[in-house]
Amino acid sequence: MGINPAKTPFFYGYIVLFIGTIGVYCSIPGQTIGVSVFTDPVKDALGLSRNQFSNAYMIGTIVSSLVIGRAGVWFDKYGARYVAFFAALVLAVALFLCSWSAHMSNFIKEVLHIDTWLVPFGIMTVLFFILRFAGQGVLTMASRNVIMIWFDKHRGKVNAFSSVALSFGFSSSPLWVDALIENGGWQGAWQYLGYGLAVMSVFIFIFYKDKPEKYGLLPDGVKASSEVTVEKVPERKQFTLKEAKTTRAFWMYGLILAFNSFFITGLTFHIVSIFASEGFPKSDAIAIFLPASVVAVSISTIANFLSDYLQLRLYLYLMILGGIVASVGFLCLSTAAGIPLLVVGFGMMSGFFAVLNTIVWPRFYGRNHLGAITGKVMSFLILASALAPSIFSLCFSTFGSYQLLGWLGLAFLLFLVLGSVKAHNPQ
């Protein structure tokens, strides 16, 4: 149906790159960065405390991490087009339901003749599960994977374009989401985003296309001259998820990506409190994000371009090094070197995350079971990001300091250094 990629005047993969990048961008309403802007107005409207609202978010996110692997299997079975289309539609419906959450809460309270925080808490837990599953999980995974399926030798270069666009897009998103809330209220803002997702689902259905081989094409724009050529495309071994999990590389790369999600989410969530505990004002805490994002974008752009020619294990060790630098900066925050080390380490981890999270899996394990494999990895990342805010908070409330997390981080990274010695590309 619709456009035939074989008949476009240029390689259709570039359209997939453009629309797939927008697809990831449209997942913002289901990402932490998109939800966090709504926290204060929504919790107040629902009569929830900050802790209750945060716990609803955590439970919804953890449950979504437990089932996201199923979406990876759907991706392999039904293709990017249908999976991303339904994810965008479900996310749109969830946003409309979020905008009506206060009305739903009041209605249920009236019908049941009860007045308890458990009603809005239960509603938001379910809605956060749908937001996180459809947005952060399925739409992001399907949109990233569809780009990777259309490229092979130039995967790093196209990921550089996508990563830079998304870095700037994501970092600027709190500003325009906040403007939507200021102008139309939080209900109106969620409805505007819902309409946007509904429109995007139509574009996904028209422009997302599954493997280029289905149209007599090869990745990177090579024209297949005959059926025989098409048959020869999968030269690499195509690993199933079960086979991938038996390789050391799967766990080492998966664990450093999960560590990044844990550390960055916990740091971002509690940044003001972390800096205040070391005697810094709020302005100093928030000021680290811009230089860290400059470091991250610079590293991801260069590393993406070079990834087509270099071994990814070099990037694995550099990402671990970034984690060590960030952890040392975290521990030495009160010293002159603390903030610069934290910024550089934060930026290094984020920059290499943008490369490894996308390029490792198709290069190491092939494209046939990419959905199942990336779905499993995505479950690690979502679980890590769900647990981080509560663990950071628990550490501070128990010990009066965040220092223990820095030491635990260093211990975990040392384990990864040793474990990664034999984490070779299984191909």
Short mmCIF file of C-alpha atoms in Angstrom, two decimals:
data_model
loop_
_atom_site.label_atom_id
_atom_site.label_comp_id
_atom_site.label_asym_id
_atom_site.label_seq_id
_atom_site.Cartn_x
_atom_site.Cartn_y
_atom_site.Cartn_z
CA MET A 1 0.00 0.00 0.00
CA GLY A 2 1.13 3.61 -0.67
CA ILE A 3 4.69 4.45 -1.70
CA ASN A 4 6.85 1.79 -3.34
CA PRO A 5 10.43 2.35 -2.07
CA ALA A 6 11.86 0.75 -5.22
CA LYS A 7 10.35 3.50 -7.38
CA THR A 8 11.56 6.59 -5.48
CA PRO A 9 14.18 8.64 -7.40
CA PHE A 10 16.66 8.31 -4.50
CA PHE A 11 17.33 5.68 -1.83
CA TYR A 12 14.20 5.31 0.30
CA GLY A 13 16.31 4.73 3.44
CA TYR A 14 16.82 8.50 3.72
CA ILE A 15 13.05 8.99 4.03
CA VAL A 16 13.05 6.25 6.70
CA LEU A 17 15.92 8.04 8.47
CA PHE A 18 14.00 11.35 8.49
CA ILE A 19 10.59 10.01 9.50
CA GLY A 20 12.10 7.47 11.97
CA THR A 21 13.99 10.27 13.74
CA ILE A 22 10.73 12.24 14.04
CA GLY A 23 9.12 9.03 15.37
CA VAL A 24 11.65 8.85 18.23
CA TYR A 25 11.13 12.58 18.86
CA CYS A 26 7.37 12.01 19.12
CA SER A 27 7.98 9.62 22.04
CA ILE A 28 8.82 12.64 24.26
CA PRO A 29 5.37 12.66 25.99
CA GLY A 30 6.17 9.14 27.26
CA GLN A 31 9.76 9.94 28.29
CA THR A 32 10.83 11.22 31.73
CA ILE A 33 11.80 14.56 30.19
CA GLY A 34 8.27 14.99 28.82
CA VAL A 35 6.39 13.77 31.91
CA SER A 36 8.45 15.67 34.52
CA VAL A 37 7.15 19.07 33.33
CA PHE A 38 3.60 17.97 34.26
CA THR A 39 4.51 16.76 37.78
CA ASP A 40 3.58 19.83 39.86
CA PRO A 41 0.30 20.89 38.21
CA VAL A 42 -0.99 17.30 37.85
CA LYS A 43 -0.15 16.09 41.37
CA ASP A 44 -1.81 19.22 42.82
CA ALA A 45 -4.95 18.75 40.68
CA LEU A 46 -5.20 15.09 41.76
CA GLY A 47 -4.40 15.76 45.42
CA LEU A 48 -1.31 13.53 45.42
CA SER A 49 1.94 14.19 47.29
CA ARG A 50 5.22 14.31 45.38
CA ASN A 51 6.14 10.88 46.77
CA GLN A 52 2.79 9.34 45.79
CA PHE A 53 3.04 10.78 42.27
CA SER A 54 6.66 9.59 41.92
CA ASN A 55 5.75 6.10 43.15
CA ALA A 56 2.88 5.84 40.66
CA TYR A 57 5.41 6.75 37.94
CA MET A 58 7.92 4.20 39.25
CA ILE A 59 5.40 1.32 39.44
CA GLY A 60 4.02 2.10 35.96
CA THR A 61 7.55 2.21 34.55
CA ILE A 62 8.65 -1.05 36.22
CA VAL A 63 5.59 -2.91 34.91
CA SER A 64 6.26 -1.54 31.40
CA SER A 65 9.88 -2.80 31.63
CA LEU A 66 8.57 -6.31 32.38
CA VAL A 67 6.43 -6.50 29.23
CA ILE A 68 8.43 -4.43 26.71
CA GLY A 69 10.21 -7.58 25.52
CA ARG A 70 6.89 -8.74 24.04
CA ALA A 71 6.82 -5.63 21.82
CA GLY A 72 10.22 -6.63 20.42
CA VAL A 73 8.77 -9.97 19.35
CA TRP A 74 5.84 -8.10 17.69
CA PHE A 75 8.40 -5.97 15.83
CA ASP A 76 10.05 -9.08 14.35
CA LYS A 77 6.70 -10.69 13.52
CA TYR A 78 4.61 -7.78 12.18
CA GLY A 79 7.27 -5.23 11.18
CA ALA A 80 8.09 -1.64 12.16
CA ARG A 81 5.17 -0.06 10.33
CA TYR A 82 2.31 -1.72 12.22
CA VAL A 83 4.06 -1.78 15.61
CA ALA A 84 5.01 1.93 15.48
CA PHE A 85 1.57 2.89 14.09
CA PHE A 86 -0.30 1.24 16.97
CA ALA A 87 2.24 2.54 19.52
CA ALA A 88 1.66 6.13 18.33
CA LEU A 89 -2.14 5.63 18.43
CA VAL A 90 -2.06 4.09 21.92
CA LEU A 91 0.20 6.91 23.13
CA ALA A 92 -2.25 9.47 21.70
CA VAL A 93 -5.19 7.80 23.51
CA ALA A 94 -3.16 7.64 26.74
CA LEU A 95 -2.44 11.39 26.52
CA PHE A 96 -6.16 12.17 26.18
CA LEU A 97 -6.90 9.90 29.16
CA CYS A 98 -4.17 11.72 31.14
CA SER A 99 -5.87 15.03 30.37
CA TRP A 100 -9.10 13.65 31.85
CA SER A 101 -7.43 12.01 34.89
CA ALA A 102 -8.81 14.54 37.42
CA HIS A 103 -12.36 14.08 36.07
CA MET A 104 -11.99 10.28 36.14
CA SER A 105 -10.70 10.43 39.72
CA ASN A 106 -13.60 12.60 40.92
CA PHE A 107 -16.15 10.45 39.06
CA ILE A 108 -14.86 7.19 40.63
CA LYS A 109 -14.79 8.79 44.10
CA GLU A 110 -18.41 9.94 43.73
CA VAL A 111 -19.67 6.58 42.42
CA LEU A 112 -17.89 4.59 45.18
CA HIS A 113 -18.58 7.24 47.88
CA ILE A 114 -14.95 7.27 48.98
CA ASP A 115 -12.35 10.00 49.27
CA THR A 116 -8.89 8.48 49.22
CA TRP A 117 -5.59 9.19 47.47
CA LEU A 118 -5.57 5.57 46.26
CA VAL A 119 -8.04 6.41 43.45
CA PRO A 120 -5.91 9.05 41.65
CA PHE A 121 -2.80 6.99 42.53
CA GLY A 122 -4.26 3.90 40.81
CA ILE A 123 -5.41 5.90 37.77
CA MET A 124 -1.98 7.53 37.29
CA THR A 125 -0.14 4.21 37.79
CA VAL A 126 -2.14 2.65 34.92
CA LEU A 127 -1.74 5.74 32.72
CA PHE A 128 2.00 5.94 33.40
CA PHE A 129 2.31 2.26 32.45
CA ILE A 130 0.61 2.97 29.07
CA LEU A 131 2.65 6.17 28.50
CA ARG A 132 5.96 4.48 29.28
CA PHE A 133 5.20 1.26 27.39
CA ALA A 134 3.91 2.94 24.23
CA GLY A 135 6.18 6.01 24.26
CA GLN A 136 9.55 5.33 25.88
CA GLY A 137 9.31 1.65 24.96
CA VAL A 138 7.58 0.60 21.75
CA LEU A 139 7.57 3.79 19.65
CA THR A 140 11.23 4.52 20.46
CA MET A 141 12.37 0.95 19.79
CA ALA A 142 10.43 0.55 16.53
CA SER A 143 11.53 3.95 15.18
CA ARG A 144 15.22 3.34 16.00
CA ASN A 145 15.16 -0.18 14.60
CA VAL A 146 13.47 0.75 11.32
CA ILE A 147 16.37 3.16 10.60
CA MET A 148 18.98 0.51 11.44
CA ILE A 149 17.28 -2.05 9.18
CA TRP A 150 17.67 0.23 6.13
CA PHE A 151 21.41 0.82 6.62
CA ASP A 152 24.45 -1.39 7.19
CA LYS A 153 27.86 0.01 6.18
CA HIS A 154 26.64 3.61 6.73
CA ARG A 155 24.80 2.87 9.95
CA GLY A 156 27.12 5.06 12.03
CA LYS A 157 26.82 8.06 9.70
CA VAL A 158 23.02 8.04 9.62
CA ASN A 159 22.92 7.50 13.39
CA ALA A 160 25.10 10.62 13.75
CA PHE A 161 22.43 12.68 11.99
CA SER A 162 19.64 11.13 14.04
CA SER A 163 21.50 11.46 17.37
CA VAL A 164 22.36 15.15 16.91
CA ALA A 165 18.80 16.02 15.88
CA LEU A 166 17.36 14.12 18.85
CA SER A 167 19.86 15.54 21.37
CA PHE A 168 18.84 19.09 20.54
CA GLY A 169 15.17 18.11 20.21
CA PHE A 170 14.99 16.34 23.57
CA SER A 171 17.00 18.97 25.48
CA SER A 172 14.74 21.78 24.21
CA SER A 173 11.47 19.89 24.77
CA PRO A 174 10.82 20.96 28.41
CA LEU A 175 10.70 24.59 27.18
CA TRP A 176 7.94 24.12 24.61
CA VAL A 177 6.01 21.59 26.74
CA ASP A 178 6.08 24.13 29.59
CA ALA A 179 4.86 26.82 27.16
CA LEU A 180 1.93 24.55 26.18
CA ILE A 181 1.01 24.13 29.87
CA GLU A 182 1.29 27.89 30.51
CA ASN A 183 -0.97 28.73 27.55
CA GLY A 184 -3.54 25.91 27.61
CA GLY A 185 -3.29 24.39 31.09
CA TRP A 186 -1.99 20.87 31.75
CA GLN A 187 -5.16 19.23 30.35
CA GLY A 188 -4.94 21.26 27.14
CA ALA A 189 -1.21 20.55 26.78
CA TRP A 190 -1.74 16.78 26.99
CA GLN A 191 -4.58 17.04 24.44
CA TYR A 192 -2.42 19.03 21.99
CA LEU A 193 0.26 16.34 22.29
CA GLY A 194 -2.41 13.67 21.75
CA TYR A 195 -3.58 15.32 18.51
CA GLY A 196 0.07 15.53 17.38
CA LEU A 197 0.59 11.80 17.99
CA ALA A 198 -2.63 10.94 16.11
CA VAL A 199 -1.36 12.88 13.08
CA MET A 200 2.09 11.25 13.41
CA SER A 201 0.50 7.77 13.38
CA VAL A 202 -0.81 8.51 9.85
CA PHE A 203 2.69 9.52 8.66
CA ILE A 204 4.12 6.36 10.24
CA PHE A 205 1.58 4.21 8.41
CA ILE A 206 2.40 5.87 5.07
CA PHE A 207 6.20 6.16 5.29
CA TYR A 208 7.55 3.43 7.60
CA LYS A 209 8.63 0.44 5.51
CA ASP A 210 10.02 -2.90 6.60
CA LYS A 211 13.22 -4.49 5.31
CA PRO A 212 14.54 -3.10 1.99
CA GLU A 213 14.82 -6.67 0.66
CA LYS A 214 11.01 -6.81 0.46
CA TYR A 215 11.23 -4.19 -2.31
CA GLY A 216 14.18 -5.64 -4.22
CA LEU A 217 16.61 -3.25 -2.52
CA LEU A 218 19.61 -3.73 -0.26
CA PRO A 219 20.69 -1.70 2.80
CA ASP A 220 22.59 1.56 2.09
CA GLY A 221 20.92 2.00 -1.32
CA VAL A 222 22.53 -0.81 -3.30
CA LYS A 223 20.13 -1.91 -6.06
CA ALA A 224 19.54 -5.66 -6.08
CA SER A 225 19.97 -6.85 -9.66
CA SER A 226 18.21 -10.18 -9.22
CA GLU A 227 16.40 -12.44 -6.80
CA VAL A 228 19.66 -14.30 -6.24
CA THR A 229 21.31 -11.12 -4.94
CA VAL A 230 18.48 -10.54 -2.50
CA GLU A 231 18.90 -14.03 -1.12
CA LYS A 232 22.58 -13.37 -0.41
CA VAL A 233 21.96 -10.34 1.83
CA PRO A 234 22.02 -11.92 5.30
CA GLU A 235 25.73 -12.86 5.20
CA ARG A 236 26.10 -12.55 8.97
CA LYS A 237 24.76 -15.11 11.42
CA GLN A 238 21.28 -14.03 12.50
CA PHE A 239 21.15 -14.57 16.28
CA THR A 240 17.91 -15.30 18.10
CA LEU A 241 17.45 -13.61 21.50
CA LYS A 242 18.22 -16.92 23.23
CA GLU A 243 21.51 -17.24 21.29
CA ALA A 244 22.40 -13.57 21.88
CA LYS A 245 21.97 -14.03 25.65
CA THR A 246 24.64 -16.75 25.63
CA THR A 247 27.29 -14.25 24.44
CA ARG A 248 29.27 -12.14 26.90
CA ALA A 249 28.97 -9.05 24.68
CA PHE A 250 25.16 -8.97 25.11
CA TRP A 251 25.46 -8.66 28.89
CA MET A 252 28.45 -6.29 29.04
CA TYR A 253 27.01 -3.81 26.53
CA GLY A 254 23.51 -4.18 28.03
CA LEU A 255 24.80 -3.55 31.57
CA ILE A 256 26.81 -0.41 30.75
CA LEU A 257 23.77 1.01 28.90
CA ALA A 258 21.60 0.17 31.95
CA PHE A 259 24.16 1.80 34.27
CA ASN A 260 23.97 4.93 32.15
CA SER A 261 20.16 4.96 32.45
CA PHE A 262 20.35 4.45 36.21
CA PHE A 263 23.03 7.06 36.92
CA ILE A 264 21.74 9.77 34.56
CA THR A 265 18.08 9.34 35.64
CA GLY A 266 18.96 9.40 39.36
CA LEU A 267 21.28 12.37 38.92
CA THR A 268 18.76 14.33 36.81
CA PHE A 269 15.84 13.55 39.13
CA HIS A 270 17.66 14.67 42.31
CA ILE A 271 20.15 17.14 40.83
CA VAL A 272 19.09 20.10 43.01
CA SER A 273 19.16 17.99 46.20
CA ILE A 274 22.54 16.40 45.30
CA PHE A 275 24.15 19.81 44.77
CA ALA A 276 22.43 21.32 47.83
CA SER A 277 23.84 18.51 50.00
CA GLU A 278 27.32 19.74 48.99
CA GLY A 279 26.45 23.41 49.57
CA PHE A 280 25.68 24.50 45.96
CA PRO A 281 22.69 26.66 44.91
CA LYS A 282 20.01 25.44 42.48
CA SER A 283 21.46 27.56 39.63
CA ASP A 284 24.79 25.66 39.80
CA ALA A 285 22.95 22.32 39.69
CA ILE A 286 20.89 23.15 36.59
CA ALA A 287 23.89 24.76 34.86
CA ILE A 288 25.66 21.40 34.33
CA PHE A 289 23.20 20.19 31.68
CA LEU A 290 24.19 22.53 28.85
CA PRO A 291 27.97 21.83 28.90
CA ALA A 292 27.29 18.10 29.42
CA SER A 293 25.00 18.03 26.36
CA VAL A 294 27.65 19.85 24.29
CA VAL A 295 30.18 17.17 25.28
CA ALA A 296 27.63 14.42 24.54
CA VAL A 297 26.65 15.74 21.09
CA SER A 298 30.30 16.29 20.10
CA ILE A 299 31.30 12.76 21.15
CA SER A 300 28.25 11.05 19.63
CA THR A 301 28.71 12.84 16.28
CA ILE A 302 32.41 11.93 15.95
CA ALA A 303 31.97 8.42 17.39
CA ASN A 304 29.00 7.66 15.13
CA PHE A 305 30.94 8.61 12.00
CA LEU A 306 33.98 6.58 13.05
CA SER A 307 31.90 3.58 14.20
CA ASP A 308 31.65 2.33 10.61
CA TYR A 309 35.44 1.78 10.70
CA LEU A 310 36.30 1.02 14.35
CA GLN A 311 35.69 -1.86 16.75
CA LEU A 312 32.83 -1.07 19.14
CA ARG A 313 34.75 -2.54 22.10
CA LEU A 314 36.86 0.65 22.10
CA TYR A 315 33.62 2.59 22.63
CA LEU A 316 32.55 0.19 25.37
CA TYR A 317 35.74 0.94 27.33
CA LEU A 318 35.46 4.68 26.69
CA MET A 319 31.87 4.63 27.96
CA ILE A 320 32.98 2.77 31.11
CA LEU A 321 35.76 5.37 31.50
CA GLY A 322 33.10 8.09 31.25
CA GLY A 323 31.17 6.37 34.04
CA ILE A 324 34.31 6.24 36.22
CA VAL A 325 35.06 9.95 35.59
CA ALA A 326 31.42 10.86 36.41
CA SER A 327 31.45 8.73 39.60
CA VAL A 328 34.72 10.34 40.80
CA GLY A 329 33.25 13.80 40.06
CA PHE A 330 30.11 12.80 41.97
CA LEU A 331 32.20 11.76 44.99
CA CYS A 332 34.42 14.88 44.83
CA LEU A 333 31.61 17.37 44.17
CA SER A 334 32.71 19.66 47.01
CA THR A 335 36.22 20.07 45.49
CA ALA A 336 37.21 22.34 42.60
CA ALA A 337 37.56 19.39 40.21
CA GLY A 338 34.18 17.82 41.10
CA ILE A 339 31.81 19.66 38.75
CA PRO A 340 34.14 19.57 35.67
CA LEU A 341 34.70 15.82 36.16
CA LEU A 342 30.96 15.21 36.56
CA VAL A 343 30.16 17.24 33.41
CA VAL A 344 32.83 15.46 31.30
CA GLY A 345 31.86 11.99 32.59
CA PHE A 346 28.13 12.67 32.16
CA GLY A 347 28.78 13.90 28.59
CA MET A 348 31.01 10.93 27.70
CA MET A 349 28.47 8.38 28.89
CA SER A 350 25.58 10.11 27.11
CA GLY A 351 27.60 10.49 23.89
CA PHE A 352 28.67 6.84 23.69
CA PHE A 353 25.20 5.68 24.80
CA ALA A 354 23.75 7.31 21.65
CA VAL A 355 26.12 5.18 19.54
CA LEU A 356 26.19 1.83 21.32
CA ASN A 357 22.47 1.59 22.10
CA THR A 358 21.67 1.77 18.39
CA ILE A 359 24.60 0.25 16.46
CA VAL A 360 25.76 -2.71 18.60
CA TRP A 361 22.70 -4.93 18.21
CA PRO A 362 22.31 -5.13 14.39
CA ARG A 363 26.10 -5.32 13.90
CA PHE A 364 26.64 -8.07 16.48
CA TYR A 365 23.44 -10.10 16.10
CA GLY A 366 21.97 -9.38 12.64
CA ARG A 367 18.60 -7.89 11.67
CA ASN A 368 16.21 -10.87 11.66
CA HIS A 369 15.56 -10.88 15.43
CA LEU A 370 16.48 -7.27 16.11
CA GLY A 371 13.13 -6.49 17.76
CA ALA A 372 13.36 -9.28 20.36
CA ILE A 373 16.99 -8.44 21.19
CA THR A 374 16.54 -4.66 21.45
CA GLY A 375 13.26 -5.20 23.33
CA LYS A 376 15.14 -7.20 25.98
CA VAL A 377 17.84 -4.52 26.25
CA MET A 378 15.15 -1.84 26.45
CA SER A 379 13.66 -3.68 29.47
CA PHE A 380 17.04 -3.33 31.27
CA LEU A 381 17.15 0.40 30.53
CA ILE A 382 13.55 1.09 31.57
CA LEU A 383 13.92 -0.93 34.79
CA ALA A 384 17.16 0.89 35.68
CA SER A 385 15.59 4.29 35.05
CA ALA A 386 12.51 3.31 37.10
CA LEU A 387 14.49 2.25 40.16
CA ALA A 388 17.04 5.10 40.14
CA PRO A 389 15.00 7.97 41.67
CA SER A 390 13.81 5.81 44.60
CA ILE A 391 17.26 4.29 45.28
CA PHE A 392 18.93 7.75 45.21
CA SER A 393 16.21 9.05 47.55
CA LEU A 394 16.53 6.04 49.89
CA CYS A 395 20.31 6.45 50.05
CA PHE A 396 19.99 10.13 51.04
CA SER A 397 17.22 9.59 53.61
CA THR A 398 19.13 6.67 55.22
CA PHE A 399 22.71 8.01 55.21
CA GLY A 400 22.15 11.78 54.87
CA SER A 401 24.41 11.76 51.80
CA TYR A 402 24.54 10.45 48.23
CA GLN A 403 28.20 9.37 48.53
CA LEU A 404 27.49 5.63 48.86
CA LEU A 405 26.04 5.61 45.31
CA GLY A 406 29.33 6.96 43.93
CA TRP A 407 31.29 4.13 45.56
CA LEU A 408 28.79 1.47 44.44
CA GLY A 409 28.97 2.91 40.92
CA LEU A 410 32.77 2.61 40.88
CA ALA A 411 32.58 -0.99 42.12
CA PHE A 412 30.07 -1.91 39.39
CA LEU A 413 32.18 -0.21 36.69
CA LEU A 414 35.28 -2.11 37.84
CA PHE A 415 33.31 -5.35 37.42
CA LEU A 416 32.38 -4.23 33.86
CA VAL A 417 36.04 -3.44 33.05
CA LEU A 418 37.04 -7.00 34.00
CA GLY A 419 33.98 -8.61 32.41
CA SER A 420 34.44 -6.79 29.10
CA VAL A 421 37.94 -8.14 28.42
CA LYS A 422 36.46 -10.98 26.32
CA ALA A 423 33.27 -9.22 25.17
CA HIS A 424 34.06 -9.71 21.47
CA ASN A 425 31.74 -9.17 18.53
CA PRO A 426 30.17 -12.66 18.16
CA GLN A 427 30.30 -12.30 14.36
#
